[in-house]
């Protein structure tokens, strides 16, 4: 029995997935995401109230540190390809929400997609990865949830590293 356990332990230790040596993703991210309850029915007030509620709850004391806006925060792109916030829902943009989360000791995330559109049909990041990464960095976004809808049919293993590399360049 001891030999079987030692073999299993040895096997598991060699089957772990390697990660980039950039200090990110060392522990699971825990927090709140808007999608399951609110889907596209999100706005600045809801996210601001969520940040306040999480920051004062016991959850923030046990590791829940992210407030993530899922799909439907972006409206379109400018003529030069920059992502544009849905200013009807987020009249002050994204950066003030990230600032509020940080002031409350939390981290802040947004959603995008490795396709031309997000799953809800908003602008995706395909062919705009660098521009989007710079936008997220300028807003002080800590986390990106990245989906896989409306793609060019190339493999995710080809598309996802493009965004990873763009995000790593703007850290």
Coordinates of C-alpha atoms in Angstrom, one line a residue:
X1 CA 0.0 0.0 0.0
X2 CA 2.8 2.4 0.9
X3 CA 4.5 1.7 -2.4
X4 CA 1.3 2.4 -4.3
X5 CA 0.9 5.7 -2.5
X6 CA 4.5 6.7 -3.2
X7 CA 4.0 5.8 -6.9
X8 CA 0.8 7.9 -7.1
X9 CA 2.4 10.9 -5.3
X10 CA 5.4 10.7 -7.7
X11 CA 3.1 10.4 -10.7
X12 CA 1.0 13.4 -9.6
X13 CA 4.0 15.6 -9.0
X14 CA 5.2 15.0 -12.6
X15 CA 1.8 15.6 -14.1
X16 CA 1.4 19.2 -12.9
X17 CA 1.0 21.8 -15.6
X18 CA 3.8 24.3 -16.0
X19 CA 3.1 28.0 -15.8
X20 CA 4.7 31.2 -17.0
X21 CA 7.2 32.4 -14.4
X22 CA 5.5 35.9 -14.1
X23 CA 4.1 35.7 -10.6
X24 CA 0.5 35.6 -11.9
X25 CA -2.1 32.9 -11.3
X26 CA -0.3 31.3 -8.4
X27 CA -3.5 30.7 -6.4
X28 CA -7.1 30.4 -7.5
X29 CA -8.9 33.7 -8.1
X30 CA -11.9 34.1 -5.8
X31 CA -14.6 36.7 -6.1
X32 CA -17.8 37.8 -7.7
X33 CA -18.8 37.7 -11.4
X34 CA -21.8 39.5 -12.8
X35 CA -22.9 36.9 -15.4
X36 CA -24.8 34.1 -13.7
X37 CA -27.3 36.4 -12.0
X38 CA -27.3 39.6 -14.1
X39 CA -26.2 38.5 -17.6
X40 CA -26.3 41.8 -19.6
X41 CA -28.4 43.6 -17.0
X42 CA -25.4 45.4 -15.5
X43 CA -24.5 49.0 -14.9
X44 CA -22.2 51.3 -13.0
X45 CA -24.5 51.5 -9.9
X46 CA -24.8 47.7 -9.6
X47 CA -21.1 47.2 -9.9
X48 CA -20.3 50.0 -7.4
X49 CA -22.8 48.6 -4.9
X50 CA -21.3 45.1 -5.4
X51 CA -17.8 46.5 -4.7
X52 CA -19.0 48.1 -1.5
X53 CA -20.9 45.0 -0.4
X54 CA -18.0 42.6 -1.0
X55 CA -15.5 44.9 0.7
X56 CA -17.5 45.0 3.9
X57 CA -18.5 41.3 3.9
X58 CA -16.7 38.4 5.6
X59 CA -16.0 37.0 2.2
X60 CA -13.3 39.6 1.6
X61 CA -11.6 38.5 4.7
X62 CA -11.3 34.9 3.6
X63 CA -9.9 35.5 0.1
X64 CA -12.8 36.7 -2.1
X65 CA -11.0 39.7 -3.6
X66 CA -12.3 40.1 -7.2
X67 CA -15.2 42.0 -8.6
X68 CA -15.5 41.0 -12.3
X69 CA -17.8 42.6 -14.9
X70 CA -18.7 39.9 -17.4
X71 CA -20.0 40.4 -20.9
X72 CA -22.0 43.5 -22.1
X73 CA -19.9 46.3 -20.7
X74 CA -18.5 47.2 -24.2
X75 CA -20.5 48.9 -26.9
X76 CA -18.4 49.1 -30.0
X77 CA -14.9 50.2 -31.3
X78 CA -13.6 53.5 -32.6
X79 CA -12.5 53.9 -36.2
X80 CA -8.9 53.1 -35.1
X81 CA -10.1 49.9 -33.3
X82 CA -10.1 51.0 -29.6
X83 CA -12.7 49.4 -27.4
X84 CA -15.6 51.7 -26.3
X85 CA -17.5 51.3 -23.1
X86 CA -21.3 51.2 -23.1
X87 CA -21.6 54.7 -21.6
X88 CA -25.4 54.3 -21.1
X89 CA -24.7 51.6 -18.6
X90 CA -21.3 52.9 -17.4
X91 CA -21.4 56.7 -17.8
X92 CA -18.1 57.2 -16.1
X93 CA -16.3 54.4 -17.8
X94 CA -14.5 51.4 -16.3
X95 CA -11.5 53.1 -14.6
X96 CA -13.5 54.6 -11.7
X97 CA -14.9 51.2 -10.9
X98 CA -11.4 49.7 -10.8
X99 CA -10.2 52.7 -8.6
X100 CA -13.1 52.1 -6.3
X101 CA -12.4 48.4 -6.0
X102 CA -8.7 49.1 -5.3
X103 CA -9.6 51.8 -2.7
X104 CA -11.7 49.1 -0.9
X105 CA -8.8 46.6 -1.0
X106 CA -10.3 44.5 -3.8
X107 CA -9.2 43.7 -7.4
X108 CA -11.2 44.4 -10.5
X109 CA -11.8 42.4 -13.7
X110 CA -13.5 42.6 -17.1
X111 CA -14.5 40.2 -19.8
X112 CA -13.6 39.8 -23.4
X113 CA -13.4 37.2 -26.1
X114 CA -10.8 35.6 -28.4
X115 CA -13.3 36.0 -31.2
X116 CA -14.6 38.9 -33.3
X117 CA -17.6 39.2 -30.9
X118 CA -18.3 38.3 -27.3
X119 CA -20.8 35.5 -26.7
X120 CA -23.5 38.2 -26.2
X121 CA -22.5 39.9 -29.5
X122 CA -20.4 42.8 -28.2
X123 CA -17.0 43.6 -29.6
X124 CA -14.4 40.8 -29.1
X125 CA -10.7 41.1 -29.0
X126 CA -9.6 39.1 -32.0
X127 CA -7.2 41.3 -34.0
X128 CA -7.4 44.0 -31.3
X129 CA -5.5 42.2 -28.5
X130 CA -2.7 44.8 -28.1
X131 CA -5.1 47.8 -28.2
X132 CA -7.4 46.1 -25.7
X133 CA -4.5 45.1 -23.4
X134 CA -3.5 48.8 -23.3
X135 CA -7.0 49.9 -22.5
X136 CA -7.3 47.4 -19.7
X137 CA -4.0 48.5 -18.3
X138 CA -4.9 52.2 -18.5
X139 CA -8.1 51.4 -16.5
X140 CA -6.0 49.4 -13.9
X141 CA -7.9 46.2 -14.6
X142 CA -6.4 43.3 -12.6
X143 CA -8.1 40.3 -14.3
X144 CA -9.4 39.4 -17.7
X145 CA -11.9 36.6 -18.2
X146 CA -11.4 35.5 -21.8
X147 CA -14.0 33.5 -23.7
X148 CA -14.2 31.7 -27.0
X149 CA -17.2 32.8 -29.1
X150 CA -17.5 34.1 -32.8
X151 CA -13.9 33.0 -33.6
X152 CA -12.1 32.7 -36.9
X153 CA -12.1 28.9 -36.4
X154 CA -8.4 28.8 -35.5
X155 CA -7.5 26.8 -32.4
X156 CA -7.6 28.5 -29.0
X157 CA -4.0 27.4 -28.5
X158 CA -3.1 29.9 -31.3
X159 CA -5.4 32.8 -30.3
X160 CA -5.1 32.8 -26.5
X161 CA -1.4 33.3 -26.4
X162 CA -1.8 36.5 -28.4
X163 CA -3.8 38.1 -25.6
X164 CA -1.5 36.6 -23.0
X165 CA 1.5 38.2 -24.6
X166 CA -0.2 41.5 -25.1
X167 CA -1.2 41.6 -21.4
X168 CA 2.3 40.7 -20.3
X169 CA 3.8 43.6 -22.3
X170 CA 1.6 46.2 -20.6
X171 CA 2.0 45.0 -17.0

